[in-house]
Short mmCIF file of N, CA and C in Angstrom, two decimals:
data_model
loop_
_atom_site.label_atom_id
_atom_site.label_comp_id
_atom_site.label_asym_id
_atom_site.label_seq_id
_atom_site.Cartn_x
_atom_site.Cartn_y
_atom_site.Cartn_z
N VAL A 1 0.87 -1.17 0.00
CA VAL A 1 0.00 0.00 0.00
C VAL A 1 0.91 1.23 0.00
N GLY A 2 0.64 2.17 -0.85
CA GLY A 2 1.47 3.36 -0.96
C GLY A 2 2.58 3.18 -1.96
N HIS A 3 3.40 4.20 -2.14
CA HIS A 3 4.45 4.17 -3.15
C HIS A 3 5.80 4.49 -2.54
N HIS A 4 6.76 3.63 -2.78
CA HIS A 4 8.11 3.81 -2.28
C HIS A 4 8.71 5.11 -2.82
N GLY A 5 9.33 5.89 -1.94
CA GLY A 5 10.05 7.08 -2.34
C GLY A 5 9.18 8.28 -2.66
N GLN A 6 7.88 8.19 -2.41
CA GLN A 6 6.99 9.30 -2.72
C GLN A 6 6.32 9.88 -1.49
N GLY A 7 6.91 9.66 -0.33
CA GLY A 7 6.40 10.29 0.88
C GLY A 7 5.21 9.60 1.52
N GLY A 8 4.79 8.49 0.96
CA GLY A 8 3.73 7.72 1.61
C GLY A 8 2.36 8.23 1.33
N GLY A 9 1.64 8.63 2.36
CA GLY A 9 0.24 8.99 2.28
C GLY A 9 -0.46 8.41 3.49
N LYS A 10 -1.77 8.56 3.55
CA LYS A 10 -2.56 8.00 4.64
C LYS A 10 -3.54 6.99 4.06
N TYR A 11 -3.56 5.81 4.67
CA TYR A 11 -4.37 4.72 4.14
C TYR A 11 -5.09 4.02 5.28
N THR A 12 -6.29 3.52 4.98
CA THR A 12 -7.02 2.64 5.88
C THR A 12 -7.32 1.36 5.12
N VAL A 13 -6.94 0.24 5.71
CA VAL A 13 -7.17 -1.07 5.11
C VAL A 13 -8.07 -1.83 6.07
N THR A 14 -9.25 -2.22 5.59
CA THR A 14 -10.24 -2.86 6.46
C THR A 14 -10.57 -4.27 5.95
N ASP A 15 -10.57 -5.23 6.87
CA ASP A 15 -11.00 -6.61 6.60
C ASP A 15 -10.22 -7.30 5.48
N LEU A 16 -8.96 -6.94 5.29
CA LEU A 16 -8.12 -7.61 4.29
C LEU A 16 -7.71 -8.97 4.83
N VAL A 17 -7.84 -9.99 4.00
CA VAL A 17 -7.44 -11.35 4.39
C VAL A 17 -6.33 -11.81 3.45
N ILE A 18 -5.17 -12.14 4.04
CA ILE A 18 -4.05 -12.72 3.30
C ILE A 18 -3.69 -14.00 4.04
N GLU A 19 -4.00 -15.14 3.44
CA GLU A 19 -3.72 -16.42 4.07
C GLU A 19 -2.92 -17.30 3.12
N ASP A 20 -1.88 -17.92 3.66
CA ASP A 20 -1.09 -18.92 2.93
C ASP A 20 -0.54 -18.41 1.61
N LEU A 21 -0.07 -17.19 1.61
CA LEU A 21 0.51 -16.56 0.42
C LEU A 21 1.99 -16.91 0.30
N ILE A 22 2.46 -17.11 -0.92
CA ILE A 22 3.89 -17.24 -1.16
C ILE A 22 4.40 -15.83 -1.46
N ALA A 23 5.18 -15.27 -0.55
CA ALA A 23 5.63 -13.88 -0.66
C ALA A 23 6.54 -13.69 -1.87
N THR A 24 6.32 -12.59 -2.57
CA THR A 24 7.17 -12.23 -3.70
C THR A 24 7.95 -10.95 -3.43
N LEU A 25 7.68 -10.28 -2.31
CA LEU A 25 8.42 -9.08 -1.93
C LEU A 25 9.59 -9.50 -1.04
N HIS A 26 10.80 -9.41 -1.57
CA HIS A 26 12.00 -9.82 -0.85
C HIS A 26 12.87 -8.59 -0.64
N VAL A 27 13.19 -8.31 0.63
CA VAL A 27 13.89 -7.09 0.99
C VAL A 27 15.07 -7.43 1.90
N ASN A 28 16.22 -6.79 1.64
CA ASN A 28 17.31 -6.83 2.61
C ASN A 28 17.18 -5.55 3.41
N ASN A 29 16.78 -5.69 4.66
CA ASN A 29 16.55 -4.54 5.52
C ASN A 29 17.57 -4.53 6.64
N GLY A 30 18.57 -3.69 6.50
CA GLY A 30 19.59 -3.58 7.56
C GLY A 30 20.27 -4.89 7.86
N GLY A 31 20.50 -5.72 6.85
CA GLY A 31 21.13 -7.01 7.06
C GLY A 31 20.16 -8.14 7.30
N ASN A 32 18.89 -7.84 7.39
CA ASN A 32 17.87 -8.87 7.58
C ASN A 32 17.19 -9.14 6.24
N ASN A 33 17.26 -10.38 5.77
CA ASN A 33 16.58 -10.77 4.54
C ASN A 33 15.17 -11.22 4.89
N VAL A 34 14.18 -10.44 4.44
CA VAL A 34 12.79 -10.71 4.80
C VAL A 34 11.94 -10.84 3.54
N ALA A 35 10.93 -11.70 3.62
CA ALA A 35 9.94 -11.89 2.55
C ALA A 35 8.59 -11.51 3.15
N LEU A 36 7.99 -10.44 2.63
CA LEU A 36 6.79 -9.87 3.25
C LEU A 36 5.54 -10.12 2.41
N ALA A 37 4.48 -10.57 3.07
CA ALA A 37 3.20 -10.71 2.38
C ALA A 37 2.50 -9.36 2.28
N PHE A 38 2.65 -8.52 3.29
CA PHE A 38 2.04 -7.18 3.30
C PHE A 38 3.06 -6.18 3.81
N SER A 39 3.07 -5.00 3.17
CA SER A 39 3.88 -3.90 3.63
C SER A 39 3.25 -2.61 3.13
N GLN A 40 3.67 -1.48 3.69
CA GLN A 40 3.10 -0.21 3.25
C GLN A 40 4.09 0.92 3.45
N TYR A 41 3.80 2.04 2.80
CA TYR A 41 4.57 3.27 2.97
C TYR A 41 3.62 4.34 3.46
N GLY A 42 4.12 5.26 4.27
CA GLY A 42 3.29 6.33 4.81
C GLY A 42 2.68 5.92 6.13
N THR A 43 1.42 6.29 6.32
CA THR A 43 0.69 5.97 7.55
C THR A 43 -0.50 5.09 7.18
N ALA A 44 -0.58 3.95 7.83
CA ALA A 44 -1.68 3.02 7.53
C ALA A 44 -2.36 2.59 8.81
N THR A 45 -3.66 2.46 8.73
CA THR A 45 -4.46 1.86 9.80
C THR A 45 -5.03 0.56 9.24
N LEU A 46 -4.71 -0.54 9.91
CA LEU A 46 -5.21 -1.86 9.51
C LEU A 46 -6.31 -2.26 10.48
N LYS A 47 -7.53 -2.39 9.99
CA LYS A 47 -8.67 -2.70 10.85
C LYS A 47 -9.19 -4.10 10.55
N ASN A 48 -9.14 -4.95 11.59
CA ASN A 48 -9.71 -6.29 11.54
C ASN A 48 -9.22 -7.11 10.35
N CYS A 49 -7.93 -7.02 10.05
CA CYS A 49 -7.34 -7.79 8.97
C CYS A 49 -6.86 -9.15 9.50
N VAL A 50 -6.73 -10.10 8.59
CA VAL A 50 -6.19 -11.42 8.91
C VAL A 50 -5.01 -11.66 7.97
N MET A 51 -3.84 -11.87 8.53
CA MET A 51 -2.63 -12.13 7.75
C MET A 51 -1.88 -13.27 8.41
N THR A 52 -1.96 -14.45 7.80
CA THR A 52 -1.34 -15.64 8.38
C THR A 52 -0.82 -16.58 7.30
N GLY A 53 0.17 -17.37 7.67
CA GLY A 53 0.61 -18.49 6.84
C GLY A 53 1.52 -18.18 5.68
N VAL A 54 2.18 -17.04 5.66
CA VAL A 54 3.05 -16.70 4.53
C VAL A 54 4.25 -17.64 4.46
N THR A 55 4.67 -17.93 3.25
CA THR A 55 5.89 -18.69 3.01
C THR A 55 6.66 -17.96 1.90
N THR A 56 7.86 -18.44 1.63
CA THR A 56 8.63 -17.90 0.51
C THR A 56 9.41 -19.04 -0.12
N GLU A 57 9.63 -18.92 -1.41
CA GLU A 57 10.44 -19.91 -2.11
C GLU A 57 11.88 -19.42 -2.27
N LYS A 58 12.14 -18.18 -1.86
CA LYS A 58 13.48 -17.62 -2.02
C LYS A 58 14.35 -17.99 -0.82
N GLU A 59 15.38 -18.75 -1.08
CA GLU A 59 16.26 -19.23 -0.02
C GLU A 59 16.97 -18.08 0.67
N GLY A 60 17.08 -18.17 2.00
CA GLY A 60 17.79 -17.17 2.79
C GLY A 60 16.94 -16.00 3.22
N TYR A 61 15.64 -16.03 2.93
CA TYR A 61 14.73 -14.95 3.32
C TYR A 61 13.70 -15.50 4.29
N LYS A 62 13.49 -14.79 5.40
CA LYS A 62 12.53 -15.22 6.41
C LYS A 62 11.16 -14.63 6.08
N PRO A 63 10.14 -15.47 5.98
CA PRO A 63 8.81 -14.96 5.64
C PRO A 63 8.08 -14.34 6.84
N TYR A 64 7.38 -13.24 6.54
CA TYR A 64 6.54 -12.57 7.54
C TYR A 64 5.20 -12.24 6.90
N ASP A 65 4.15 -12.38 7.68
CA ASP A 65 2.81 -12.05 7.20
C ASP A 65 2.67 -10.55 6.95
N ALA A 66 3.29 -9.73 7.78
CA ALA A 66 3.28 -8.27 7.60
C ALA A 66 4.62 -7.73 8.03
N GLY A 67 5.10 -6.72 7.31
CA GLY A 67 6.36 -6.09 7.64
C GLY A 67 6.24 -4.59 7.48
N PHE A 68 6.79 -3.86 8.43
CA PHE A 68 6.66 -2.41 8.44
C PHE A 68 8.05 -1.79 8.39
N VAL A 69 8.27 -1.00 7.35
CA VAL A 69 9.61 -0.52 7.01
C VAL A 69 9.90 0.84 7.63
N ASN A 70 11.15 1.27 7.51
CA ASN A 70 11.60 2.54 8.06
C ASN A 70 10.76 3.71 7.54
N GLY A 71 10.45 4.63 8.44
CA GLY A 71 9.73 5.83 8.05
C GLY A 71 8.23 5.67 7.97
N THR A 72 7.71 4.50 8.34
CA THR A 72 6.27 4.28 8.29
C THR A 72 5.66 4.33 9.68
N THR A 73 4.36 4.61 9.70
CA THR A 73 3.58 4.57 10.93
C THR A 73 2.38 3.67 10.67
N THR A 74 2.17 2.71 11.56
CA THR A 74 1.09 1.74 11.37
C THR A 74 0.30 1.58 12.65
N PHE A 75 -1.02 1.57 12.50
CA PHE A 75 -1.94 1.28 13.60
C PHE A 75 -2.67 0.00 13.25
N ILE A 76 -2.46 -1.04 14.05
CA ILE A 76 -3.14 -2.32 13.86
C ILE A 76 -4.26 -2.37 14.88
N GLU A 77 -5.49 -2.38 14.40
CA GLU A 77 -6.68 -2.36 15.27
C GLU A 77 -7.50 -3.61 15.01
N GLY A 78 -7.36 -4.58 15.91
CA GLY A 78 -8.09 -5.83 15.75
C GLY A 78 -7.46 -6.71 14.69
N GLY A 79 -7.99 -7.91 14.57
CA GLY A 79 -7.51 -8.84 13.56
C GLY A 79 -6.58 -9.89 14.12
N LYS A 80 -6.02 -10.69 13.19
CA LYS A 80 -5.15 -11.81 13.56
C LYS A 80 -3.96 -11.84 12.61
N TYR A 81 -2.76 -11.94 13.18
CA TYR A 81 -1.52 -11.94 12.42
C TYR A 81 -0.64 -13.07 12.92
N GLY A 82 0.01 -13.76 11.99
CA GLY A 82 0.93 -14.82 12.39
C GLY A 82 2.27 -14.24 12.80
N SER A 83 2.99 -13.67 11.83
CA SER A 83 4.32 -13.13 12.09
C SER A 83 4.43 -11.71 11.55
N VAL A 84 5.08 -10.85 12.35
CA VAL A 84 5.21 -9.43 12.00
C VAL A 84 6.67 -9.01 12.17
N TYR A 85 7.15 -8.21 11.22
CA TYR A 85 8.51 -7.69 11.23
C TYR A 85 8.46 -6.16 11.31
N LEU A 86 9.26 -5.58 12.23
CA LEU A 86 9.36 -4.13 12.34
C LEU A 86 10.78 -3.70 12.06
N SER A 87 10.96 -2.85 11.06
CA SER A 87 12.26 -2.28 10.75
C SER A 87 12.69 -1.34 11.87
N HIS A 88 13.92 -0.93 11.82
CA HIS A 88 14.55 -0.11 12.86
C HIS A 88 13.81 1.19 13.15
N GLN A 89 13.29 1.84 12.11
CA GLN A 89 12.67 3.15 12.29
C GLN A 89 11.19 3.13 11.92
N ALA A 90 10.53 2.02 12.18
CA ALA A 90 9.08 1.91 12.00
C ALA A 90 8.40 2.26 13.32
N HIS A 91 7.22 2.82 13.23
CA HIS A 91 6.40 3.11 14.41
C HIS A 91 5.11 2.32 14.27
N VAL A 92 4.88 1.37 15.18
CA VAL A 92 3.73 0.48 15.09
C VAL A 92 3.02 0.43 16.43
N THR A 93 1.69 0.62 16.38
CA THR A 93 0.85 0.51 17.57
C THR A 93 -0.18 -0.58 17.32
N ILE A 94 -0.27 -1.53 18.25
CA ILE A 94 -1.18 -2.66 18.11
C ILE A 94 -2.19 -2.62 19.25
N THR A 95 -3.48 -2.61 18.91
CA THR A 95 -4.55 -2.68 19.90
C THR A 95 -5.59 -3.69 19.43
N GLY A 96 -6.08 -4.49 20.37
CA GLY A 96 -7.18 -5.40 20.09
C GLY A 96 -6.89 -6.48 19.07
N ALA A 97 -5.65 -6.73 18.73
CA ALA A 97 -5.30 -7.74 17.73
C ALA A 97 -4.54 -8.89 18.37
N GLU A 98 -4.57 -10.03 17.70
CA GLU A 98 -3.78 -11.19 18.11
C GLU A 98 -2.61 -11.34 17.15
N VAL A 99 -1.40 -11.49 17.71
CA VAL A 99 -0.20 -11.68 16.90
C VAL A 99 0.61 -12.80 17.53
N ASP A 100 0.97 -13.79 16.71
CA ASP A 100 1.77 -14.89 17.23
C ASP A 100 3.18 -14.44 17.59
N THR A 101 3.91 -13.87 16.61
CA THR A 101 5.29 -13.45 16.85
C THR A 101 5.57 -12.10 16.21
N ILE A 102 6.41 -11.33 16.90
CA ILE A 102 6.88 -10.05 16.38
C ILE A 102 8.40 -10.03 16.51
N ASP A 103 9.08 -9.73 15.41
CA ASP A 103 10.51 -9.47 15.44
C ASP A 103 10.67 -7.97 15.27
N ALA A 104 11.07 -7.29 16.35
CA ALA A 104 11.13 -5.82 16.36
C ALA A 104 12.57 -5.35 16.46
N TYR A 105 12.97 -4.53 15.51
CA TYR A 105 14.29 -3.93 15.49
C TYR A 105 14.23 -2.46 15.89
N THR A 106 13.09 -2.00 16.34
CA THR A 106 12.89 -0.60 16.73
C THR A 106 13.82 -0.25 17.89
N PHE A 107 14.31 1.00 17.89
CA PHE A 107 15.30 1.35 18.90
C PHE A 107 15.26 2.84 19.25
N THR A 108 15.88 3.13 20.40
CA THR A 108 16.12 4.50 20.85
C THR A 108 17.62 4.67 21.02
N SER A 109 18.04 5.91 21.24
CA SER A 109 19.45 6.16 21.52
C SER A 109 19.82 5.52 22.86
N ALA A 110 21.10 5.41 23.13
CA ALA A 110 21.58 4.74 24.35
C ALA A 110 20.98 5.34 25.61
N ASN A 111 20.79 6.66 25.64
CA ASN A 111 20.22 7.30 26.83
C ASN A 111 18.70 7.45 26.72
N GLY A 112 18.12 6.97 25.62
CA GLY A 112 16.67 6.96 25.47
C GLY A 112 16.05 8.30 25.09
N ASN A 113 16.87 9.33 24.83
CA ASN A 113 16.28 10.64 24.56
C ASN A 113 15.89 10.84 23.09
N LYS A 114 16.29 9.93 22.20
CA LYS A 114 15.87 10.02 20.80
C LYS A 114 15.25 8.69 20.39
N VAL A 115 14.00 8.75 19.93
CA VAL A 115 13.27 7.56 19.49
C VAL A 115 13.38 7.48 17.97
N TYR A 116 13.94 6.40 17.48
CA TYR A 116 14.06 6.19 16.04
C TYR A 116 12.86 5.40 15.52
N GLY A 117 12.48 4.37 16.24
CA GLY A 117 11.33 3.54 15.92
C GLY A 117 10.70 3.10 17.23
N ARG A 118 9.44 2.64 17.16
CA ARG A 118 8.80 2.25 18.42
C ARG A 118 7.71 1.21 18.14
N LEU A 119 7.66 0.21 19.02
CA LEU A 119 6.55 -0.74 19.06
C LEU A 119 5.75 -0.43 20.31
N THR A 120 4.46 -0.16 20.13
CA THR A 120 3.55 0.05 21.25
C THR A 120 2.51 -1.05 21.22
N VAL A 121 2.41 -1.79 22.33
CA VAL A 121 1.42 -2.84 22.47
C VAL A 121 0.36 -2.32 23.42
N GLY A 122 -0.84 -2.08 22.88
CA GLY A 122 -1.90 -1.43 23.64
C GLY A 122 -2.98 -2.39 24.12
N ALA A 123 -3.99 -1.79 24.71
CA ALA A 123 -5.10 -2.53 25.32
C ALA A 123 -5.73 -3.51 24.33
N GLY A 124 -5.98 -4.72 24.83
CA GLY A 124 -6.65 -5.74 24.05
C GLY A 124 -5.75 -6.51 23.11
N ALA A 125 -4.51 -6.10 22.97
CA ALA A 125 -3.56 -6.84 22.12
C ALA A 125 -3.12 -8.10 22.86
N LYS A 126 -3.03 -9.20 22.10
CA LYS A 126 -2.56 -10.47 22.64
C LYS A 126 -1.42 -10.94 21.75
N ILE A 127 -0.21 -10.88 22.30
CA ILE A 127 1.00 -11.21 21.55
C ILE A 127 1.64 -12.45 22.16
N GLY A 128 2.02 -13.40 21.34
CA GLY A 128 2.70 -14.59 21.84
C GLY A 128 4.12 -14.28 22.26
N THR A 129 4.98 -13.92 21.29
CA THR A 129 6.38 -13.64 21.56
C THR A 129 6.82 -12.38 20.83
N ILE A 130 7.51 -11.51 21.53
CA ILE A 130 8.18 -10.36 20.92
C ILE A 130 9.67 -10.59 21.07
N THR A 131 10.39 -10.60 19.95
CA THR A 131 11.84 -10.68 19.98
C THR A 131 12.38 -9.31 19.62
N LEU A 132 13.16 -8.73 20.54
CA LEU A 132 13.73 -7.40 20.35
C LEU A 132 15.19 -7.54 19.96
N SER A 133 15.60 -6.80 18.93
CA SER A 133 16.99 -6.84 18.48
C SER A 133 17.49 -5.43 18.27
N THR A 134 18.67 -5.14 18.79
CA THR A 134 19.32 -3.85 18.57
C THR A 134 20.81 -4.10 18.37
N THR A 135 21.50 -3.08 17.94
CA THR A 135 22.94 -3.20 17.77
C THR A 135 23.63 -2.08 18.55
N GLY A 136 24.89 -2.29 18.83
CA GLY A 136 25.68 -1.27 19.51
C GLY A 136 25.08 -0.85 20.84
N SER A 137 25.10 0.44 21.09
CA SER A 137 24.62 0.96 22.38
C SER A 137 23.14 1.33 22.35
N TYR A 138 22.46 1.08 21.24
CA TYR A 138 21.05 1.41 21.16
C TYR A 138 20.22 0.52 22.08
N LYS A 139 19.09 1.06 22.53
CA LYS A 139 18.17 0.32 23.39
C LYS A 139 16.92 0.00 22.61
N PRO A 140 16.31 -1.16 22.88
CA PRO A 140 15.06 -1.48 22.19
C PRO A 140 13.96 -0.49 22.59
N SER A 141 13.05 -0.23 21.65
CA SER A 141 11.97 0.72 21.89
C SER A 141 10.64 -0.03 21.92
N LEU A 142 10.19 -0.33 23.12
CA LEU A 142 8.96 -1.08 23.33
C LEU A 142 8.16 -0.41 24.43
N VAL A 143 6.89 -0.10 24.14
CA VAL A 143 5.98 0.45 25.13
C VAL A 143 4.86 -0.57 25.33
N ILE A 144 4.60 -0.93 26.58
CA ILE A 144 3.54 -1.87 26.90
C ILE A 144 2.50 -1.12 27.72
N GLU A 145 1.30 -1.00 27.15
CA GLU A 145 0.23 -0.27 27.83
C GLU A 145 -0.65 -1.23 28.63
N GLU A 146 -1.38 -0.66 29.57
CA GLU A 146 -2.28 -1.44 30.40
C GLU A 146 -3.30 -2.15 29.52
N GLY A 147 -3.57 -3.41 29.84
CA GLY A 147 -4.55 -4.20 29.10
C GLY A 147 -3.95 -5.00 27.96
N ALA A 148 -2.64 -4.91 27.77
CA ALA A 148 -1.95 -5.71 26.75
C ALA A 148 -1.51 -7.04 27.37
N GLU A 149 -1.53 -8.09 26.58
CA GLU A 149 -1.07 -9.41 27.02
C GLU A 149 0.07 -9.85 26.12
N ILE A 150 1.20 -10.23 26.74
CA ILE A 150 2.36 -10.70 25.99
C ILE A 150 2.86 -11.96 26.67
N GLY A 151 3.00 -13.03 25.89
CA GLY A 151 3.48 -14.29 26.45
C GLY A 151 4.92 -14.21 26.92
N GLN A 152 5.81 -13.72 26.05
CA GLN A 152 7.21 -13.55 26.43
C GLN A 152 7.87 -12.49 25.57
N ILE A 153 8.89 -11.89 26.14
CA ILE A 153 9.73 -10.91 25.44
C ILE A 153 11.14 -11.48 25.46
N VAL A 154 11.74 -11.60 24.29
CA VAL A 154 13.09 -12.16 24.18
C VAL A 154 14.03 -11.05 23.76
N TYR A 155 15.10 -10.88 24.54
CA TYR A 155 16.11 -9.86 24.23
C TYR A 155 17.48 -10.42 24.56
N LYS A 156 18.36 -10.40 23.58
CA LYS A 156 19.72 -10.92 23.72
C LYS A 156 19.74 -12.35 24.25
N GLY A 157 18.80 -13.15 23.75
CA GLY A 157 18.74 -14.56 24.09
C GLY A 157 18.09 -14.89 25.43
N VAL A 158 17.63 -13.88 26.15
CA VAL A 158 17.00 -14.09 27.45
C VAL A 158 15.49 -13.84 27.32
N SER A 159 14.70 -14.74 27.89
CA SER A 159 13.25 -14.62 27.84
C SER A 159 12.73 -13.96 29.12
N TYR A 160 11.82 -12.98 28.94
CA TYR A 160 11.26 -12.24 30.07
C TYR A 160 9.73 -12.30 30.04
N THR A 161 9.12 -12.30 31.21
CA THR A 161 7.69 -12.01 31.29
C THR A 161 7.54 -10.49 31.19
N VAL A 162 6.33 -10.01 31.02
CA VAL A 162 6.12 -8.57 30.99
C VAL A 162 6.61 -7.94 32.29
N GLU A 163 6.29 -8.55 33.40
CA GLU A 163 6.68 -8.00 34.71
C GLU A 163 8.20 -7.94 34.83
N GLU A 164 8.89 -9.01 34.40
CA GLU A 164 10.35 -9.02 34.46
C GLU A 164 10.95 -7.96 33.54
N TRP A 165 10.36 -7.81 32.35
CA TRP A 165 10.86 -6.80 31.41
C TRP A 165 10.71 -5.40 31.97
N LEU A 166 9.56 -5.09 32.52
CA LEU A 166 9.31 -3.76 33.05
C LEU A 166 10.18 -3.45 34.27
N ALA A 167 10.57 -4.49 35.01
CA ALA A 167 11.38 -4.31 36.22
C ALA A 167 12.88 -4.16 35.94
N ARG A 168 13.31 -4.46 34.74
CA ARG A 168 14.77 -4.46 34.46
C ARG A 168 15.33 -3.10 34.23
#
């Protein structure tokens, strides 16, 4: 949705169903080879969409049902997602949706005073696993709001409950 290199735009996508798709969008994003079933540019609101079961035939690329790239803002409101990828400078807010796994590369500066990308898990969201990845002195950028449910958060190979993550 949207056009690469043209500043994006504002979009609302409602009740889109993508199931068992063989992804044809293959991207090397900051050293991560990803195959995305859905992606967008600009600002998008996804309402009650279902995106599950993506695969790829391209060797060396990890398939994701939805992927959000640098410079984008996404609001996921309701729906069901299998796997989601967040680029380093993507801003994604999830409310009322179910997501099996999220691989988030969103980060802030070492002292936290500059936000480059952010994952916000809001009320009614049910997430199985969030894996956070950063490089160097950057810190992962994750906001967990009241009413969100997360099975586990994995960072640097260590698994945390929400309570353990917030206490660290």
